[in-house]
Coordinates of C-alpha atoms in Angstrom, one line a residue:
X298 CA 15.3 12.0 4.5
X299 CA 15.0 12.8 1.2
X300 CA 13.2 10.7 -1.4
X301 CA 15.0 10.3 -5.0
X302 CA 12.5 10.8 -7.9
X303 CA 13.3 8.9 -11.1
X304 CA 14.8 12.3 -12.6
X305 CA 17.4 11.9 -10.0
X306 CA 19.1 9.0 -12.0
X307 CA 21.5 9.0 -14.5
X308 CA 20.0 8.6 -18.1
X309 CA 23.0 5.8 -18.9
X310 CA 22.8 4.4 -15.1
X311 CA 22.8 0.6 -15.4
X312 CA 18.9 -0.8 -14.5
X313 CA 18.9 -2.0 -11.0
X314 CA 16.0 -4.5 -9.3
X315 CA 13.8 -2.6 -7.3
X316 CA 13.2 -4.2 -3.3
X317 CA 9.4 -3.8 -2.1
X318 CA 8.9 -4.8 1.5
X319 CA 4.9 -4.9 2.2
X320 CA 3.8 -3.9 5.4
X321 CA 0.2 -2.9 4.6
X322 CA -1.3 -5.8 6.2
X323 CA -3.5 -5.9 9.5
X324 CA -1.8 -8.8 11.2
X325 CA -5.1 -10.2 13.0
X326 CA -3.9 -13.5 13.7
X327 CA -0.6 -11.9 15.4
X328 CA -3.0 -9.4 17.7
X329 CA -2.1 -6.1 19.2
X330 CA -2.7 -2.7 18.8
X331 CA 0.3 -1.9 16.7
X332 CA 1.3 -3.5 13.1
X333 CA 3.5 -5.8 13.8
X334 CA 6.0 -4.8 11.6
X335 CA 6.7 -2.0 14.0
X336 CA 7.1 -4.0 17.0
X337 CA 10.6 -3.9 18.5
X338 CA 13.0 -7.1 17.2
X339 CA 16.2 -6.4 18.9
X340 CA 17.5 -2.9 18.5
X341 CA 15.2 -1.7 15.8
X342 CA 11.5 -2.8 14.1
X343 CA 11.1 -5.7 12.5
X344 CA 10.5 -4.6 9.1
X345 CA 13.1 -2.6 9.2
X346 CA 15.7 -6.0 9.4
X347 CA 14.9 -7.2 5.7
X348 CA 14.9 -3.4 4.5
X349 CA 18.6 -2.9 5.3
X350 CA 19.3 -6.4 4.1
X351 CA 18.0 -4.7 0.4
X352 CA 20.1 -1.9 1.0
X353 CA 23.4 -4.2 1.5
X354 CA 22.7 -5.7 -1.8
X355 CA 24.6 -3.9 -4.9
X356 CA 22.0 -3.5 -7.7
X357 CA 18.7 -3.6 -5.8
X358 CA 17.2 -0.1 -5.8
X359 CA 14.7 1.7 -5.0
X360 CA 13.4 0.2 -1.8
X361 CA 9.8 0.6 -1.3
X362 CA 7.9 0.3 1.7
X363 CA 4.4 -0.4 1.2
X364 CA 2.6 1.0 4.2
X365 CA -1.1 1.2 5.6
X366 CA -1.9 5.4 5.8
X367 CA -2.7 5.1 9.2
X368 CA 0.7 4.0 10.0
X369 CA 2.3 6.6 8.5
X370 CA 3.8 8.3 11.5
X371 CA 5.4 4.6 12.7
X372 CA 6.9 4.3 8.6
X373 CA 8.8 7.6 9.4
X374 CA 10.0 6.2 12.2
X375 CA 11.9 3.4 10.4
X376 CA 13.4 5.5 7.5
X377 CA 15.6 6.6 10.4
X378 CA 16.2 2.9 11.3
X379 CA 17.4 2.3 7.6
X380 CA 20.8 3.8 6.4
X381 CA 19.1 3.9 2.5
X382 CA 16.5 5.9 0.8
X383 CA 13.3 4.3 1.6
X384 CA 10.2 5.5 -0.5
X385 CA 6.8 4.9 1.0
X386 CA 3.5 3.9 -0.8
X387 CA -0.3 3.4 1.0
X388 CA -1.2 -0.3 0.1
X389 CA -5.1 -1.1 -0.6
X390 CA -7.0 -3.2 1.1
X391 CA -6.1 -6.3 0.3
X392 CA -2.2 -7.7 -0.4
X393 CA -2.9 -7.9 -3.9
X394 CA -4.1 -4.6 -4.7
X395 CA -0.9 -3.4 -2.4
X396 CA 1.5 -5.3 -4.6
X397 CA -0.6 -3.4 -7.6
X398 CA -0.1 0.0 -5.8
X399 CA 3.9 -0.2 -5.3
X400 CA 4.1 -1.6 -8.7
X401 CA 2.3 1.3 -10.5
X402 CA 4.6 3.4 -8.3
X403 CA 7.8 1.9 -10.0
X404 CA 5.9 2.3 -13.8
X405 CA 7.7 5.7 -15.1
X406 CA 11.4 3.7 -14.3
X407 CA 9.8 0.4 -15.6
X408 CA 9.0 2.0 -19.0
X409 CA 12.0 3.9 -18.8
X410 CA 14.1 0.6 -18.9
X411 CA 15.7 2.1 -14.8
X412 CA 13.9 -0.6 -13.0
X413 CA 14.1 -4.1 -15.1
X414 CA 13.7 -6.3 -11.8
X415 CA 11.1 -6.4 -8.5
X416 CA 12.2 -8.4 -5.4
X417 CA 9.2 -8.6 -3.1
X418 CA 9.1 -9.5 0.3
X419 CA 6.7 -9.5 3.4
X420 CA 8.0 -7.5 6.7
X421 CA 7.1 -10.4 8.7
X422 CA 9.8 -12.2 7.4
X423 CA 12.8 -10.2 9.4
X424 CA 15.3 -12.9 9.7
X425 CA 15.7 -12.6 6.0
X426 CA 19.9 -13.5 4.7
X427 CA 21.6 -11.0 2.6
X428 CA 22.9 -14.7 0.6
X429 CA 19.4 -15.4 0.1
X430 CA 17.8 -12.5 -1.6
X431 CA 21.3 -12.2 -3.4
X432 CA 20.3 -15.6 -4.4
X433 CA 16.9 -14.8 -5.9
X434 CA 18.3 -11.5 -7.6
X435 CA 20.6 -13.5 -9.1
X436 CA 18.1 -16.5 -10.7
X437 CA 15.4 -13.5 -11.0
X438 CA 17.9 -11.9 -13.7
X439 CA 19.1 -15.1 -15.5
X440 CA 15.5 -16.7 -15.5
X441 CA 13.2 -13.6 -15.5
X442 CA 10.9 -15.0 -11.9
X443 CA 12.7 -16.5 -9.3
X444 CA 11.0 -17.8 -5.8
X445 CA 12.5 -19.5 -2.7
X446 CA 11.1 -22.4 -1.2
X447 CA 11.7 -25.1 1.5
X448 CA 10.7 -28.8 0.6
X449 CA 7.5 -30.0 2.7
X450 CA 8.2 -33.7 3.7
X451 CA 5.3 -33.3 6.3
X452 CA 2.8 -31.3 3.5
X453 CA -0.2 -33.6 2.4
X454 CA -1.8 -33.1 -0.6
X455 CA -5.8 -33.2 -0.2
X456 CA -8.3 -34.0 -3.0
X457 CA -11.3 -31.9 -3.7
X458 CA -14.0 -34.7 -1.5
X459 CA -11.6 -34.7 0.8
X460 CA -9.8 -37.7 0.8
X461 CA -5.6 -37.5 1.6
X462 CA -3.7 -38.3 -1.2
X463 CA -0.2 -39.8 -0.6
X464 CA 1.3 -40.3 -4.0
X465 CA 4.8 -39.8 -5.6
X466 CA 4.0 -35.9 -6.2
X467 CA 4.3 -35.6 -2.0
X468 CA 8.1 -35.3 -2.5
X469 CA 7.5 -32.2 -4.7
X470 CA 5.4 -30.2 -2.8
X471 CA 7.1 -27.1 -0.8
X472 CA 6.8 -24.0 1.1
X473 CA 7.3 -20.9 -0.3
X474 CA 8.9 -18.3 1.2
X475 CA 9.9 -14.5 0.1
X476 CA 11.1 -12.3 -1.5
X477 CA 9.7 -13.6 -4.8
X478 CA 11.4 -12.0 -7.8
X479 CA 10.3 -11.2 -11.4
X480 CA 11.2 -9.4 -14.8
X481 CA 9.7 -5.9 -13.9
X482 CA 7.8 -5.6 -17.2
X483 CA 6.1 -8.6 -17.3
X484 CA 5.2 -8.8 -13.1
X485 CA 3.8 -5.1 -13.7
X486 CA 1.4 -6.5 -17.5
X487 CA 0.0 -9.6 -15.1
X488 CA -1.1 -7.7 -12.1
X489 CA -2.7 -5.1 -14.5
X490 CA -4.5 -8.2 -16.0
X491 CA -5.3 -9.9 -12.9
X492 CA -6.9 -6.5 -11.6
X493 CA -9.0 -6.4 -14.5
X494 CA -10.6 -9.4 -14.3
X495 CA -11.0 -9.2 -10.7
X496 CA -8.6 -11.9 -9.7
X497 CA -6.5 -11.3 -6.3
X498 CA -3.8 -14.0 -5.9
X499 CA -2.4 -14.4 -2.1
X500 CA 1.0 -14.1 -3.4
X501 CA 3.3 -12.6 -6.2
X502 CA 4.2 -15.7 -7.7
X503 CA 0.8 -17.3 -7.7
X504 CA -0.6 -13.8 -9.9
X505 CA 2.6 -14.1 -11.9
X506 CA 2.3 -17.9 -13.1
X507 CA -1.7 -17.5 -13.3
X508 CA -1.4 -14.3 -16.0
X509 CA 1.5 -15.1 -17.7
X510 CA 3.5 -18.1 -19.7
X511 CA 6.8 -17.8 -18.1
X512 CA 7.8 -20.6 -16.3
X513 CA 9.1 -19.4 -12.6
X514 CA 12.8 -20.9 -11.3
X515 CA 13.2 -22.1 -7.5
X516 CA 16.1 -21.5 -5.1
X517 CA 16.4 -23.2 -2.1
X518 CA 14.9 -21.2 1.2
X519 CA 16.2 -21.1 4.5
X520 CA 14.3 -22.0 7.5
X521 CA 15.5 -18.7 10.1
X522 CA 13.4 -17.1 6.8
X523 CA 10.1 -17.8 8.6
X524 CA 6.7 -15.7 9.2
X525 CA 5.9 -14.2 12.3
X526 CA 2.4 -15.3 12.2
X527 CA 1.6 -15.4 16.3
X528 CA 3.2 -13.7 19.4
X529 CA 5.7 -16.3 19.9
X530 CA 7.5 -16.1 16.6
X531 CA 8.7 -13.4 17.7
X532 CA 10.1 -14.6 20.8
X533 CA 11.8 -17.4 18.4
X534 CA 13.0 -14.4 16.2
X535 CA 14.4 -12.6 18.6
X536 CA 15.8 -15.8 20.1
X537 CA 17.9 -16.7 16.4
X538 CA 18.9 -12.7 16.0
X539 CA 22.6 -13.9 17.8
X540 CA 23.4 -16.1 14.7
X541 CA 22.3 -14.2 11.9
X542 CA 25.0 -12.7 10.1
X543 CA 23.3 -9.5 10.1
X544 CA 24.5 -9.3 14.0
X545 CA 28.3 -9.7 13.4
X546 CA 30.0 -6.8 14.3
X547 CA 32.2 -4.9 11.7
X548 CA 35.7 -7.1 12.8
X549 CA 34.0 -10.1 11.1
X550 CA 32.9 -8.0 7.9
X551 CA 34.3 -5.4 5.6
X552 CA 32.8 -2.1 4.7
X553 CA 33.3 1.7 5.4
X554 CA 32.3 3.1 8.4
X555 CA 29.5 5.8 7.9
X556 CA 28.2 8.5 10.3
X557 CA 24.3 7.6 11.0
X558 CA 22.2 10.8 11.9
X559 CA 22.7 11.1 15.4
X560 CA 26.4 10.8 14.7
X561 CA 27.1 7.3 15.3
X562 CA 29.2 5.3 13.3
X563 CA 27.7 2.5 10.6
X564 CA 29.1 0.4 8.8
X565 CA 28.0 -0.1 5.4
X566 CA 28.5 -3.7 3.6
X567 CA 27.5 -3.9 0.1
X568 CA 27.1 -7.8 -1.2
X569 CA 28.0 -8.3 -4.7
X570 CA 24.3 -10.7 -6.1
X571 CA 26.9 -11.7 -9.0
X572 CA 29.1 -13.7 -7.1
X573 CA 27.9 -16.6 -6.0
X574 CA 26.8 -17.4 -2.2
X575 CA 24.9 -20.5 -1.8
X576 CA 23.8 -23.1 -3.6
X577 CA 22.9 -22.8 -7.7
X578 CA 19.6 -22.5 -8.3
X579 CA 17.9 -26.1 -9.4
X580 CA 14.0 -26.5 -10.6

């Protein structure tokens, strides 16, 4: 598969959002000897679910896989897995620095105005809806950040000495959930700032509101959008896989059919971020 360069685009080419799926992390709580996000779900790896959800979505490229070096040979493996151009990037050590890594990767089309949007999202969420990161493109490009989240009725906020607090604010507090997207530029200026002062947030938005002013819009999650955390997420993944719309066969969507590289027949679906699929974003 060959990997586009940014001299491969048009010079008048409209600017697109870029899609980086991470799968540089080591996945001790899950256990094993392989990275999760090359375990089997279904017919293919799990990372390689939310990367051809990116590639249905009109406007989001390049997709960049953000890989650990030693798992280079399984990252080939899912290129083939992928009916897009997936361009791979060894992360660092620690999430952050990944993020920092992929982003730096993206810098010639950022300055160049090709890239004016980063979706981010975590391979361990597979079960991820094309109308959901559709969702987040679209807030991410009216609002300039956009995260999804799921209210927490059973989260409990817990002061500093320890003591529970049950106050009105309970009824704001939520999970949040990826991909997380910002205005290219300005994700790119705060993790070069948070580097330099040595600061590694454990997420994209938690970098993004610490190092700069702009205020971040919500969308409303979905719960099939979980974490495979342990062993038996996956079992619960692969139990949900029948009902995602990502299963349906192409009588129930539209699209061309496409010849894959072994010579079997795709189907392609494109989803248009503009027009609208769920909810409108609130916050």
């Amino acid at each position: 598969m060959r990997v586009k360069s940014p001299s491969d685009r048009s010079p008048a080419a409209p600017a697109t959002a870029a899609g980086v799926v991470l799968a540089a992390g080591s996945g001790t709580r899950f256990g094993g000897s392989v990275n999760k996000a090359y375990l089997r779900l279904g017919e293919r790896s799990l990372v390689s679910w939310s990367l051809d959800v990116m590639a249905r979505i009109d406007g989001i490229s390049p997709l960049v896989l953000v890989i650990r070096q030693e798992d280079r040979r399984h990252a080939e493996e899912v290129l083939d897995e992928v009916d897009a151009e997936v361009e791979l990037v060894h992360g660092g050590s620690t999430r952050h620095h990944s993020e920092l890594l992929a982003f730096r990767h993206l810098r010639p089309r950022i300055e160049a105005g090709t890239v004016d949007s980063i979706l981010v999202h975590d391979s361990a969420r597979p079960l991820l809806s094309v109308d959901l990161c559709a969702a987040v493109l679209r807030a991410t490009r009216a609002h300039g950040a956009a995260v999804p989240v799921l209210e927490g009725p059973d989260l409990t906020m817990v002061r500093e000495g320890g003591d529970i607090s049950s106050g009105p604010h309970r009824s704001r507090l939520v999970r949040t959930q990826t991909p997380q997207g910002f205005e290219a530029s300005s994700l790119l200026q705060a993790y070069e700032t948070a580097w330099g002062q040595e600061f590694h947030a454990t997420d994209t938005a938690g970098c993004f509101a610490r190092c700069t002013d702009r205020p971040i819009r919500w969308v409303p999650g979905e719960d099939a959008n979980f974490k495979i955390t342990y062993a038996h997420d996956l079992l619960v993944a692969q139990r949900l896989l029948p009902v995602t719309p990502r299963t349906m066969t192409h009588s129930a969507v539209s699209g061309p059919a496409t010849p894959d590289r072994s010579g079997r027949t795709r189907h392609r679906d494109r989803a248009d971020p503009a027009r609208p699929s769920g909810p409108a974003p609130a916050g």
